[in-house]
Coordinates of C-alpha atoms in Angstrom, one line a residue:
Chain A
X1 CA -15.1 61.7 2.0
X2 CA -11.9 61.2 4.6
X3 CA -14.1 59.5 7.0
X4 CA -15.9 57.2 4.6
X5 CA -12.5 56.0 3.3
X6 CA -11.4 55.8 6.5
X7 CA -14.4 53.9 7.2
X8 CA -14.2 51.4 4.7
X9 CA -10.2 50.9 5.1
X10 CA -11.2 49.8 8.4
X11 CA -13.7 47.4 7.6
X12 CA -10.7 46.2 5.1
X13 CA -8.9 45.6 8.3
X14 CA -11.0 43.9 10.2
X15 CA -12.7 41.5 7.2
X16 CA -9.0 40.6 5.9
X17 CA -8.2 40.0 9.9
X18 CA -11.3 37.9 10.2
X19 CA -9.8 35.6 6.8
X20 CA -7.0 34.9 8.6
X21 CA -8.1 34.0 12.1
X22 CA -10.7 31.3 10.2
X23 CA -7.9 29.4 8.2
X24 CA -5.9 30.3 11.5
X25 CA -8.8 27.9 13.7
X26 CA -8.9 25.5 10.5
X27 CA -5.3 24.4 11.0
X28 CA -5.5 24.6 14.7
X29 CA -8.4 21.7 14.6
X30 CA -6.7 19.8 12.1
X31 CA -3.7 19.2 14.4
X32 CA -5.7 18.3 17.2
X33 CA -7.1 16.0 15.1
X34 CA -4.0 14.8 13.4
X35 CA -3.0 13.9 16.9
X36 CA -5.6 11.8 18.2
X37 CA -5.0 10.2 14.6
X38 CA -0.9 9.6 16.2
X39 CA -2.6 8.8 20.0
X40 CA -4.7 6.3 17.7
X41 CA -1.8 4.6 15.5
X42 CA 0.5 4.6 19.0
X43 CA -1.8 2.2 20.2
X44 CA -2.4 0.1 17.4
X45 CA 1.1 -0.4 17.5
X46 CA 1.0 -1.1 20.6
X47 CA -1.4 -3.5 20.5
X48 CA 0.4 -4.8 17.6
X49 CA 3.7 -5.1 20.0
X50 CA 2.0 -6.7 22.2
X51 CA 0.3 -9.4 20.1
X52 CA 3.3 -10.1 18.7
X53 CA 4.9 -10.6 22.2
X54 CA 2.2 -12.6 23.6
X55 CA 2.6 -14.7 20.4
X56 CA 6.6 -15.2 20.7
X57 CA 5.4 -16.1 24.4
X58 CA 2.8 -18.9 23.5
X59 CA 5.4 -19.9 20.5
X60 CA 7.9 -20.5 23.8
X61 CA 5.6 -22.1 26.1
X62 CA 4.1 -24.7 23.5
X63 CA 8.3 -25.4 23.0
X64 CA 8.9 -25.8 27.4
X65 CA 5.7 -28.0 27.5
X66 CA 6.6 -30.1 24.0
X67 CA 10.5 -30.3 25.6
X68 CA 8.9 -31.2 29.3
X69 CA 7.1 -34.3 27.4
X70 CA 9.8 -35.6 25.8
X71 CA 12.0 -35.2 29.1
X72 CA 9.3 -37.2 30.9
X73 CA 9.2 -39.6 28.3
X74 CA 12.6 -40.1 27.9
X75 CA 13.0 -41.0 31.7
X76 CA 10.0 -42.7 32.3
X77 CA 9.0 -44.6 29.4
X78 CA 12.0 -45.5 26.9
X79 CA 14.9 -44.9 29.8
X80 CA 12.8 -48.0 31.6
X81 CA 12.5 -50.3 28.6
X82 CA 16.2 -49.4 27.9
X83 CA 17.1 -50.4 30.9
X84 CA 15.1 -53.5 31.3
X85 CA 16.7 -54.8 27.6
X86 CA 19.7 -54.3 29.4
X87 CA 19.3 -56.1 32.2
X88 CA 17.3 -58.9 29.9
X89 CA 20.9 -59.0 27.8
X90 CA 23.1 -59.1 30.8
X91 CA 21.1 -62.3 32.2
X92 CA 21.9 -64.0 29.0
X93 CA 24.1 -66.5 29.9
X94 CA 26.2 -68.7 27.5
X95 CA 26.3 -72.0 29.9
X96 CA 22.4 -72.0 29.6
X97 CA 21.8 -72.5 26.0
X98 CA 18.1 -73.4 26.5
X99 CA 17.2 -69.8 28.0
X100 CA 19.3 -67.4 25.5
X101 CA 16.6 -67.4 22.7
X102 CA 13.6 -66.7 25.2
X103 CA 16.0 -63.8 26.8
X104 CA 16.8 -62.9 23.5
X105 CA 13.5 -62.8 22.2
X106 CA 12.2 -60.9 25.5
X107 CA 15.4 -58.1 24.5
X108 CA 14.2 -58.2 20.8
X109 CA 10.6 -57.2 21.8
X110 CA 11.4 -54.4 24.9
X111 CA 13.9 -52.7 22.0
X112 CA 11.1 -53.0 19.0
X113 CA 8.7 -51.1 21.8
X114 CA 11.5 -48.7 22.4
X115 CA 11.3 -47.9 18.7
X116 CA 7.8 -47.7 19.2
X117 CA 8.2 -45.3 21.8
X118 CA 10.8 -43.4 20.4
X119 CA 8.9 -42.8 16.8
X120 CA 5.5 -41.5 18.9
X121 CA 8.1 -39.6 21.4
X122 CA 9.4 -38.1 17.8
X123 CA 5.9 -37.2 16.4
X124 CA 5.6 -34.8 19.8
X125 CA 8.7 -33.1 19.5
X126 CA 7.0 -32.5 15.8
X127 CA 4.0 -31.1 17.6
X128 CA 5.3 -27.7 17.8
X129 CA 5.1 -27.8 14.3
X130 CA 1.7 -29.7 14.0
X131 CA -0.3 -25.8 14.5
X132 CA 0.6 -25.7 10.7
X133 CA -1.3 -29.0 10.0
X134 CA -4.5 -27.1 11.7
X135 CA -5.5 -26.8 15.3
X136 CA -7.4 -29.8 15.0
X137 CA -4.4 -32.0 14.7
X138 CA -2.3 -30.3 17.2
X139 CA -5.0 -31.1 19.3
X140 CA -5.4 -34.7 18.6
X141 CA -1.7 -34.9 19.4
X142 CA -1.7 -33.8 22.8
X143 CA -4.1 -36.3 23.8
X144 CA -3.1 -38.6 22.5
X145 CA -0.1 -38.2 24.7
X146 CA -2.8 -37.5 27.4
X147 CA -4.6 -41.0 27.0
X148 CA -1.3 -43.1 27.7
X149 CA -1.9 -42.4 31.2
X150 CA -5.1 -43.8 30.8
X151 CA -6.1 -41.7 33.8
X152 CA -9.2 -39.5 31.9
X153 CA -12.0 -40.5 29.2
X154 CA -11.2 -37.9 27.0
X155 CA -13.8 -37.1 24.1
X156 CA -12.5 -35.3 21.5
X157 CA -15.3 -33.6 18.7
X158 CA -13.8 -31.8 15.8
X159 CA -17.2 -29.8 14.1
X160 CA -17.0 -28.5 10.9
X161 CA -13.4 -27.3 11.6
X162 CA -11.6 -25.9 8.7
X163 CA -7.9 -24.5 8.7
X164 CA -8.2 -21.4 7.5
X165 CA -5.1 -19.6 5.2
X166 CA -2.8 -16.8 7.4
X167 CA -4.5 -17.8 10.4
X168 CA -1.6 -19.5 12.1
X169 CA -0.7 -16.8 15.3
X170 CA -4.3 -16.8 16.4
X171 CA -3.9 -21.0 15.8
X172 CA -0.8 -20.8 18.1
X173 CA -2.1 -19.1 20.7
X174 CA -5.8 -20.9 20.7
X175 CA -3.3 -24.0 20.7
X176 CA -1.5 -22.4 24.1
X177 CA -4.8 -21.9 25.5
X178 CA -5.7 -25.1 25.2
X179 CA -2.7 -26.7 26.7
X180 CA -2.9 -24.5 29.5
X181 CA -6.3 -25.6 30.4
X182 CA -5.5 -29.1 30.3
X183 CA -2.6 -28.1 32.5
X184 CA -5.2 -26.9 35.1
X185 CA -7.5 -30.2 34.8
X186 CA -4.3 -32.4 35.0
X187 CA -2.7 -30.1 38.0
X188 CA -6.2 -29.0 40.2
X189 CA -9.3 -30.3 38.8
X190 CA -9.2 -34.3 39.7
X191 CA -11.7 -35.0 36.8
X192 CA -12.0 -38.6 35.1
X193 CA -13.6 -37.2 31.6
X194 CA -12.8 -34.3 29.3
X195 CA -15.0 -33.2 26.7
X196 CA -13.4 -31.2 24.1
X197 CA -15.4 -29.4 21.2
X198 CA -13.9 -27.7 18.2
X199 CA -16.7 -26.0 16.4
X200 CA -16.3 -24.1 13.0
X201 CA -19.6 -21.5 12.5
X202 CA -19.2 -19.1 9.3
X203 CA -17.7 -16.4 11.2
X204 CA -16.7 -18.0 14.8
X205 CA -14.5 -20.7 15.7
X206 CA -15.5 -22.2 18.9
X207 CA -13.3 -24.2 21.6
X208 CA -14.7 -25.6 24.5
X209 CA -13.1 -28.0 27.5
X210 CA -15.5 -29.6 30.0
X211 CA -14.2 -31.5 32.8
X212 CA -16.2 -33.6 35.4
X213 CA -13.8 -32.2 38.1
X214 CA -14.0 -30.7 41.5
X215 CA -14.8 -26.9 40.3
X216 CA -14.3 -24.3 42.1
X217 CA -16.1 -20.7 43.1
X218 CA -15.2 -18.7 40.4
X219 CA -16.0 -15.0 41.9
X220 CA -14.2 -16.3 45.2
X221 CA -11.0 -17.5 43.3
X222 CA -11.0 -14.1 41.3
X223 CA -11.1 -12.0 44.6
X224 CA -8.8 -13.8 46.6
X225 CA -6.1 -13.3 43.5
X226 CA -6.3 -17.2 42.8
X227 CA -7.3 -16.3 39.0
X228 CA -4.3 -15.5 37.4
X229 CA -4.4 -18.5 35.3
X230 CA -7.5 -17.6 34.4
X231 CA -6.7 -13.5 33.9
X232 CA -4.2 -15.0 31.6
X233 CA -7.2 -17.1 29.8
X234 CA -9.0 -13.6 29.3
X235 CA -6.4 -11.9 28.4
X236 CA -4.6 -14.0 25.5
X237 CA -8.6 -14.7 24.4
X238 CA -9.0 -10.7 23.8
X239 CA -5.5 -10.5 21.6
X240 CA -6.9 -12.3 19.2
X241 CA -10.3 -10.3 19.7
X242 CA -11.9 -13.5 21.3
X243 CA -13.9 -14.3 24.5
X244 CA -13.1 -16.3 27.5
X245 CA -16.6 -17.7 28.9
X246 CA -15.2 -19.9 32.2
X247 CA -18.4 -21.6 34.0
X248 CA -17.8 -23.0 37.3
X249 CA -19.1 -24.1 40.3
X250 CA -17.9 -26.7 43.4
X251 CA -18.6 -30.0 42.6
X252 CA -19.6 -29.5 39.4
X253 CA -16.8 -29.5 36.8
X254 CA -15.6 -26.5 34.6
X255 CA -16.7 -25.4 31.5
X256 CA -14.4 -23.2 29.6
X257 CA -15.5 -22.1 26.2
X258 CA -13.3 -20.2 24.3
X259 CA -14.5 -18.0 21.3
X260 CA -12.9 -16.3 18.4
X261 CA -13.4 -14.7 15.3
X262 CA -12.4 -17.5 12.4
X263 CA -11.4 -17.0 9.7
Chain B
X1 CA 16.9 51.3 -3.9
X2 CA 12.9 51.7 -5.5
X3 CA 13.2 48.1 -6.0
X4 CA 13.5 46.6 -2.2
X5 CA 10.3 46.2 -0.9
X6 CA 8.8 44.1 1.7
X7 CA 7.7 42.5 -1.2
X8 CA 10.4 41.5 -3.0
X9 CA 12.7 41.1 -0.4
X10 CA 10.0 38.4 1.1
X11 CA 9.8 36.9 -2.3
X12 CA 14.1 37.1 -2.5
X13 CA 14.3 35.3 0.9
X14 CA 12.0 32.5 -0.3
X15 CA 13.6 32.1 -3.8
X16 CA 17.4 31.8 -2.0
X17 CA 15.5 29.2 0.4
X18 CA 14.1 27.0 -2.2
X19 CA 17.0 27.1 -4.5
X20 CA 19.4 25.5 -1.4
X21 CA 16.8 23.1 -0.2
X22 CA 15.0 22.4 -3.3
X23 CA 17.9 22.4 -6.2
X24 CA 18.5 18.6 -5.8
X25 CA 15.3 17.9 -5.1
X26 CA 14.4 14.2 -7.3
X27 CA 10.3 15.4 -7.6
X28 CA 10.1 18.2 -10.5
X29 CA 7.2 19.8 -9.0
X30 CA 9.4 21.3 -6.5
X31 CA 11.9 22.2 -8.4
X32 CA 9.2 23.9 -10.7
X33 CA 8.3 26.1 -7.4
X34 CA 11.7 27.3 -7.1
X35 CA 11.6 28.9 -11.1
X36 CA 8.3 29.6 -10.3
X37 CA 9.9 32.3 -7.1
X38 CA 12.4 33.9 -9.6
X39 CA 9.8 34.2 -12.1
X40 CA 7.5 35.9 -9.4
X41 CA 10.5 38.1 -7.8
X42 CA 11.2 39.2 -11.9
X43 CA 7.2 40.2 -12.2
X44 CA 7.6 42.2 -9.1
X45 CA 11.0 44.1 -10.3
X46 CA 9.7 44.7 -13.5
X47 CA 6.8 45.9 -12.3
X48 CA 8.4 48.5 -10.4
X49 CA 10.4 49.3 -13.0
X50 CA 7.9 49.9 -15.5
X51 CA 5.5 52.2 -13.0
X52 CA 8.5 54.3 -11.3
X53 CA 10.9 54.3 -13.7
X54 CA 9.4 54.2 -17.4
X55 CA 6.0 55.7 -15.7
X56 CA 4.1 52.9 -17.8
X57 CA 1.0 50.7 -17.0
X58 CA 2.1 47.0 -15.6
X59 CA -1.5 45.6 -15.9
X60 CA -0.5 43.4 -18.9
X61 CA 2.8 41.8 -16.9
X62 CA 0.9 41.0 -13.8
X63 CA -2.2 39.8 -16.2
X64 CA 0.6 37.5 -17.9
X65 CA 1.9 36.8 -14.3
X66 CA -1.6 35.5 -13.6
X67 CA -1.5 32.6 -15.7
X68 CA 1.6 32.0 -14.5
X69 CA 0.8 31.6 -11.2
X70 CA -2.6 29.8 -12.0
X71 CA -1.0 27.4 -14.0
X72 CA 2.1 26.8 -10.8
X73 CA -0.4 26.2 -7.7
X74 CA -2.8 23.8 -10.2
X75 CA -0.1 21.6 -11.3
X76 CA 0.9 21.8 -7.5
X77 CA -2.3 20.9 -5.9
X78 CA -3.0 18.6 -8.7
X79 CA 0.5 16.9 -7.8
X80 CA -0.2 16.8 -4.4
X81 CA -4.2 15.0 -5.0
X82 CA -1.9 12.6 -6.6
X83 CA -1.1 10.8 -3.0
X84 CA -4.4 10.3 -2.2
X85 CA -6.5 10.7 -5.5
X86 CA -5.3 11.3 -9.2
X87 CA -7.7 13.2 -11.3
X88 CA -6.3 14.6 -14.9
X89 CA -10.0 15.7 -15.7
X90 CA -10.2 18.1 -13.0
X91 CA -7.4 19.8 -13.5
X92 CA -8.1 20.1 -17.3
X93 CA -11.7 21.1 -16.4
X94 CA -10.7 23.8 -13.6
X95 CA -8.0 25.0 -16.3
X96 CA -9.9 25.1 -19.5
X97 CA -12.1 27.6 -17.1
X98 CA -10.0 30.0 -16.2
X99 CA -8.5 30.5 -19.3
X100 CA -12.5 30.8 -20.6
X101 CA -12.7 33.7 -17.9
X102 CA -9.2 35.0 -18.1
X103 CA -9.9 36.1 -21.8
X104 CA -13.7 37.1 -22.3
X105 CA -12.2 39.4 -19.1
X106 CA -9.4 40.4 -21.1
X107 CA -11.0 41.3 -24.1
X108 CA -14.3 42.6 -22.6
X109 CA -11.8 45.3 -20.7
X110 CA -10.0 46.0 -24.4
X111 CA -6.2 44.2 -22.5
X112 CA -6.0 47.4 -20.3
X113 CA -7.1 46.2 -16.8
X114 CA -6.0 44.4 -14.6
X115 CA -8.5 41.0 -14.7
X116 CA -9.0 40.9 -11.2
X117 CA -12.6 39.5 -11.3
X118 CA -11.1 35.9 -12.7
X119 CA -8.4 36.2 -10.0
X120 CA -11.1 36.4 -7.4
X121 CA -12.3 33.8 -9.2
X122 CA -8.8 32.0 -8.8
X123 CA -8.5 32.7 -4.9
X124 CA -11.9 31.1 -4.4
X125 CA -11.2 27.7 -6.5
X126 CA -7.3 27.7 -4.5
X127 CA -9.1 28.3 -1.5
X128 CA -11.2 25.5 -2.0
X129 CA -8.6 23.7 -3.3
X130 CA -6.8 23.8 0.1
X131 CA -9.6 22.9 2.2
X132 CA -10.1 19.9 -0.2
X133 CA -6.2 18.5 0.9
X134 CA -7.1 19.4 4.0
X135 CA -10.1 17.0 3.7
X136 CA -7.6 14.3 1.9
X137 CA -5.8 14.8 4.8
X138 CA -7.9 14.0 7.8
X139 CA -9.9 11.0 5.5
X140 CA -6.1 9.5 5.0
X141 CA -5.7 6.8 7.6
X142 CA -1.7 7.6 7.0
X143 CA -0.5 9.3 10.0
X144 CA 1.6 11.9 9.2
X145 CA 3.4 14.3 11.4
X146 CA 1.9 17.8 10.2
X147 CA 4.5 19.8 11.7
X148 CA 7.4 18.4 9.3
X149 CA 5.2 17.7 6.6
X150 CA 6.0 19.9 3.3
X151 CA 3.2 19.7 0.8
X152 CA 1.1 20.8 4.4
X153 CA 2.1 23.5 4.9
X154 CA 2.8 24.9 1.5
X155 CA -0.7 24.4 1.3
X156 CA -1.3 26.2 4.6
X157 CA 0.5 28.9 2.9
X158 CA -1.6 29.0 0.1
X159 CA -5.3 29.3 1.9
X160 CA -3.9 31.9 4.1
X161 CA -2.9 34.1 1.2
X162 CA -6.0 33.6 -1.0
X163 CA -8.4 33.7 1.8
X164 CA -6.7 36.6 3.5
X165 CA -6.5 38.3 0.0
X166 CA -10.8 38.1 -0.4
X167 CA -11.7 41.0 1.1
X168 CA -8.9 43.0 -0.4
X169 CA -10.7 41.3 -4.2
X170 CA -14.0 42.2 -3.0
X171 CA -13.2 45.8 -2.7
X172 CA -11.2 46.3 -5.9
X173 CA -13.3 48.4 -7.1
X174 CA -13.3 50.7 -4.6
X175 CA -10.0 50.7 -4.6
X176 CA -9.7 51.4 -8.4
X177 CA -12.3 54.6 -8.0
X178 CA -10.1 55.6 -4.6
X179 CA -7.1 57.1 -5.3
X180 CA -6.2 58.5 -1.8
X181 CA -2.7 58.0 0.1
X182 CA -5.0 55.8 2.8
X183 CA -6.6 53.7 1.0
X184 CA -3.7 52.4 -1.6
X185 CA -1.6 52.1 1.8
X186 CA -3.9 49.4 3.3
X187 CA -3.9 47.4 -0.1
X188 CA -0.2 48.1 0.1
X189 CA 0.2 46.6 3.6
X190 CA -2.1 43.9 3.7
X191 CA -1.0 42.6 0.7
X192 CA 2.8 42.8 2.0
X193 CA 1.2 41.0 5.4
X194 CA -0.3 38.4 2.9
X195 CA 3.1 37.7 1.2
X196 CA 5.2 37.3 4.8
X197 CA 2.9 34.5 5.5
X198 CA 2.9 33.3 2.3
X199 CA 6.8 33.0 1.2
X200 CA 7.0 32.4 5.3
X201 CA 5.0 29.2 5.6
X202 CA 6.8 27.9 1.6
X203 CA 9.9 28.7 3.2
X204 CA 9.4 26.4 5.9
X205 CA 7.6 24.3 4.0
X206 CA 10.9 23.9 1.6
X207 CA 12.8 23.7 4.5
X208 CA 10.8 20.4 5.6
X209 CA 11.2 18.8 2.1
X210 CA 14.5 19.7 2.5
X211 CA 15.5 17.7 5.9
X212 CA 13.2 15.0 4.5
X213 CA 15.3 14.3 1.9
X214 CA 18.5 14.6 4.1
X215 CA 17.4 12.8 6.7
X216 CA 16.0 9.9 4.2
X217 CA 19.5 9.7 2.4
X218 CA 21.1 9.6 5.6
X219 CA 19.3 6.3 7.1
X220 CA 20.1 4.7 4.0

């Protein structure tokens, strides 16, 4: 009888042992898990930061480029036809009475284009604002500013574009993109037309920028480190979970098409 | 001196921790858990009392106890469901049960033992209980940092005693018809290991709520 109790008081044991180790393992797993759950929300918030840098960044870089404009504007454009009213009114002289309404005139005209100037210089400095008119617009701004040069045959074709509600950072920073690949054509690619494509599918919004311009090896320009403009291209395409497609060859223009989920 | 056990002392230590961190506490339910401790250390005494000092039968305190208790951890588990899901009806359901059991047990035994097949009955549905939060738990996208986290490991608390408790219910019987020294010592002991963990994890468990609160107060 002492040995089957004894028996049975350890089988107690070892069973009530056993109940504990399993709940024991239970909460052991569940914290491993719970911390790939905090591994997993670090980098969301990390991403998150990040976005949110890259944002404040385009946010900045839209403002240098807007300011840059106006500064080249101001100098080159309205500074001049200041300057030549000036020089028109100084000539006006009161012995020769037959001349002063011509010069007058002339001063009249060369400050009315000044207004001119100054109302389409004030419509870019609004620009930075013109993301919350839709991309579309901001677009249409820039080159507009572009086509005073006169120097490209710029086609612009807005498709089915819609501006969507709460969409305005990835609106920003397509905007960024776009300026910065204009940048490139303007700076490197010596191309006389620029096709631009906005194109709205249900779940896609679609930008792509063809230029006629020199090109360039794209796999040699990424090894010899020459593709940082272009890392950047990639890289502010993925924060707003979109793709960079560049398509390039030497002599035969660039085609960049830029693709993001919209709305 | 008859009434200090491992027991009550563990049970004493846990009610003098949840009555500092707990007292203020704005959410009833804890503050429910502290009378719930003095209720439990009272049970214990007076259980001691009545078998070593009037020589009486305590079935019918601890059966009393039992509903007690049942009706505490519900309302606890059912409070914490409430951050993730909020159902009345099972808690109604799961309650109208036990009292079904609790009393066809209760009269089927004449009120003289102790109704220990609806308290295996209990640890199972607690048991399950648990594992359910734990389920809410990992489901919740909510991170939550488990080692600070009260309602956790009160609940850790709770599986550990119920579950450790099973084999202990599963052999009641045998130790009802076994009246040696040995075999009332390892129900003795295993249930005093099953309390340490027990009051052990609520205690730190009270002591989390406690420095959330603080610490929540003090950012403001």
């Amino acid at each position: 009888m002492q040995v089957q109790t004894e028996n049975i008081a350890t089988l107690i044991i070892l069973t009530t042992i056993v109940f504990l180790i399993a709940p024991l393992f239970l909460l052991i797993f569940i914290n491993q898990y719970n911390k790939r759950k905090r591994k997993h929300a670090d980098e969301k918030k990390a991403l998150h930061k990040t976005f949110q840098n890259e944002l404040l960044k385009s946010q900045m870089e839209v403002q240098e480029q807007t300011l840059q404009r106006v500064a080249i504007d101001l100098h080159d454009n309205i500074g001049q036809l200041l300057s030549l009213t000036a020089i028109t009114l100084s000539a006006v002289s009161i012995n020769d009475q037959a001349g002063i309404p011509e010069k007058i005139n002339s001063a009249e005209m060369l400050v009315k284009r000044s207004i001119k100037e100054l109302r389409q210089l004030s419509r870019i400095i609004y620009g930075e604002e013109l993301i919350s008119n839709g991309l579309a617009d901001a677009i249409r701004f820039e080159l507009e500013w572009l086509n005073k040069s006169a120097a490209y045959t710029i086609v612009f074709n807005p498709l089915n574009y819609v501006q969507a509600e709460n969409e305005a950072a990835k609106e920003i920073i397509l905007f960024r993109l776009f300026q910065e690949i204009i940048n490139n054509i303007i700076k490197h690619a010596t191309a006389t037309t620029i096709d631009i494509t906005l194109q709205q599918s249900p779940e896609n919004l679609t930008l792509s920028i063809t230029d006629n311009g020199k090109g360039f090896d794209l796999n040699a320009a990424l090894k010899e480190g020459k593709g940082m403009g272009l890392k950047t291209i990639h890289k502010r395409a993925s924060l707003i979970n979109g793709t960079a497609v560049v398509s390039s060859a030497p002599d035969k223009g660039t085609q960049i098409e830029i693709i993001i989920p919209y709305p | 001196m008859i009434y200090v056990t491992l027991n009550t002392v563990s049970e004493l230590l846990c009610f003098l921790v949840g009555l500092f961190c707990l007292a203020n506490d704005k959410q009833a339910i804890w503050k429910l858990l502290v009378v719930y401790l003095l209720f439990t250390l009272l049970v214990e005494v007076g259980g001691i009392h009545l078998r070593r000092v009037m020589h009486t039968s305590n079935v019918m305190l601890y059966n009393f106890a039992l509903i007690m208790e049942c009706l505490t951890v519900s309302i606890v588990f059912y409070q914490f469901y409430r951050n993730h899901k909020n159902k009345m009806a099972g808690l109604i359901i799961w309650l109208a049960v036990f009292f079904v059991c609790y009393f066809l047990e209760l009269l089927s035994s004449g009120f003289k033992n102790f109704v220990f097949k609806t308290t295996s009955f209990m640890s199972i549905v607690f048991v399950l209980a648990s594992m359910y939060y734990y389920y809410l738990i990992l489901k919740d996208e909510e991170f939550r940092e488990l080692k600070s986290y009260a309602p956790f490991w009160w609940v850790s608390g709770t599986l550990f005693f119920y579950f450790g408790s099973t084999a202990c219910n599963v052999f009641y019987d045998y130790f009802m018809g076994d009246r040696t020294q040995l075999s009332g010592l390892v129900r003795y002991w295993i249930f005093c290991f099953l309390d340490i963990i027990l009051y052990g994890c609520w205690s730190y468990s009270f002591i989390c709520r406690y420095k959330q609160r603080t610490s929540r107060r003090s950012s403001f």
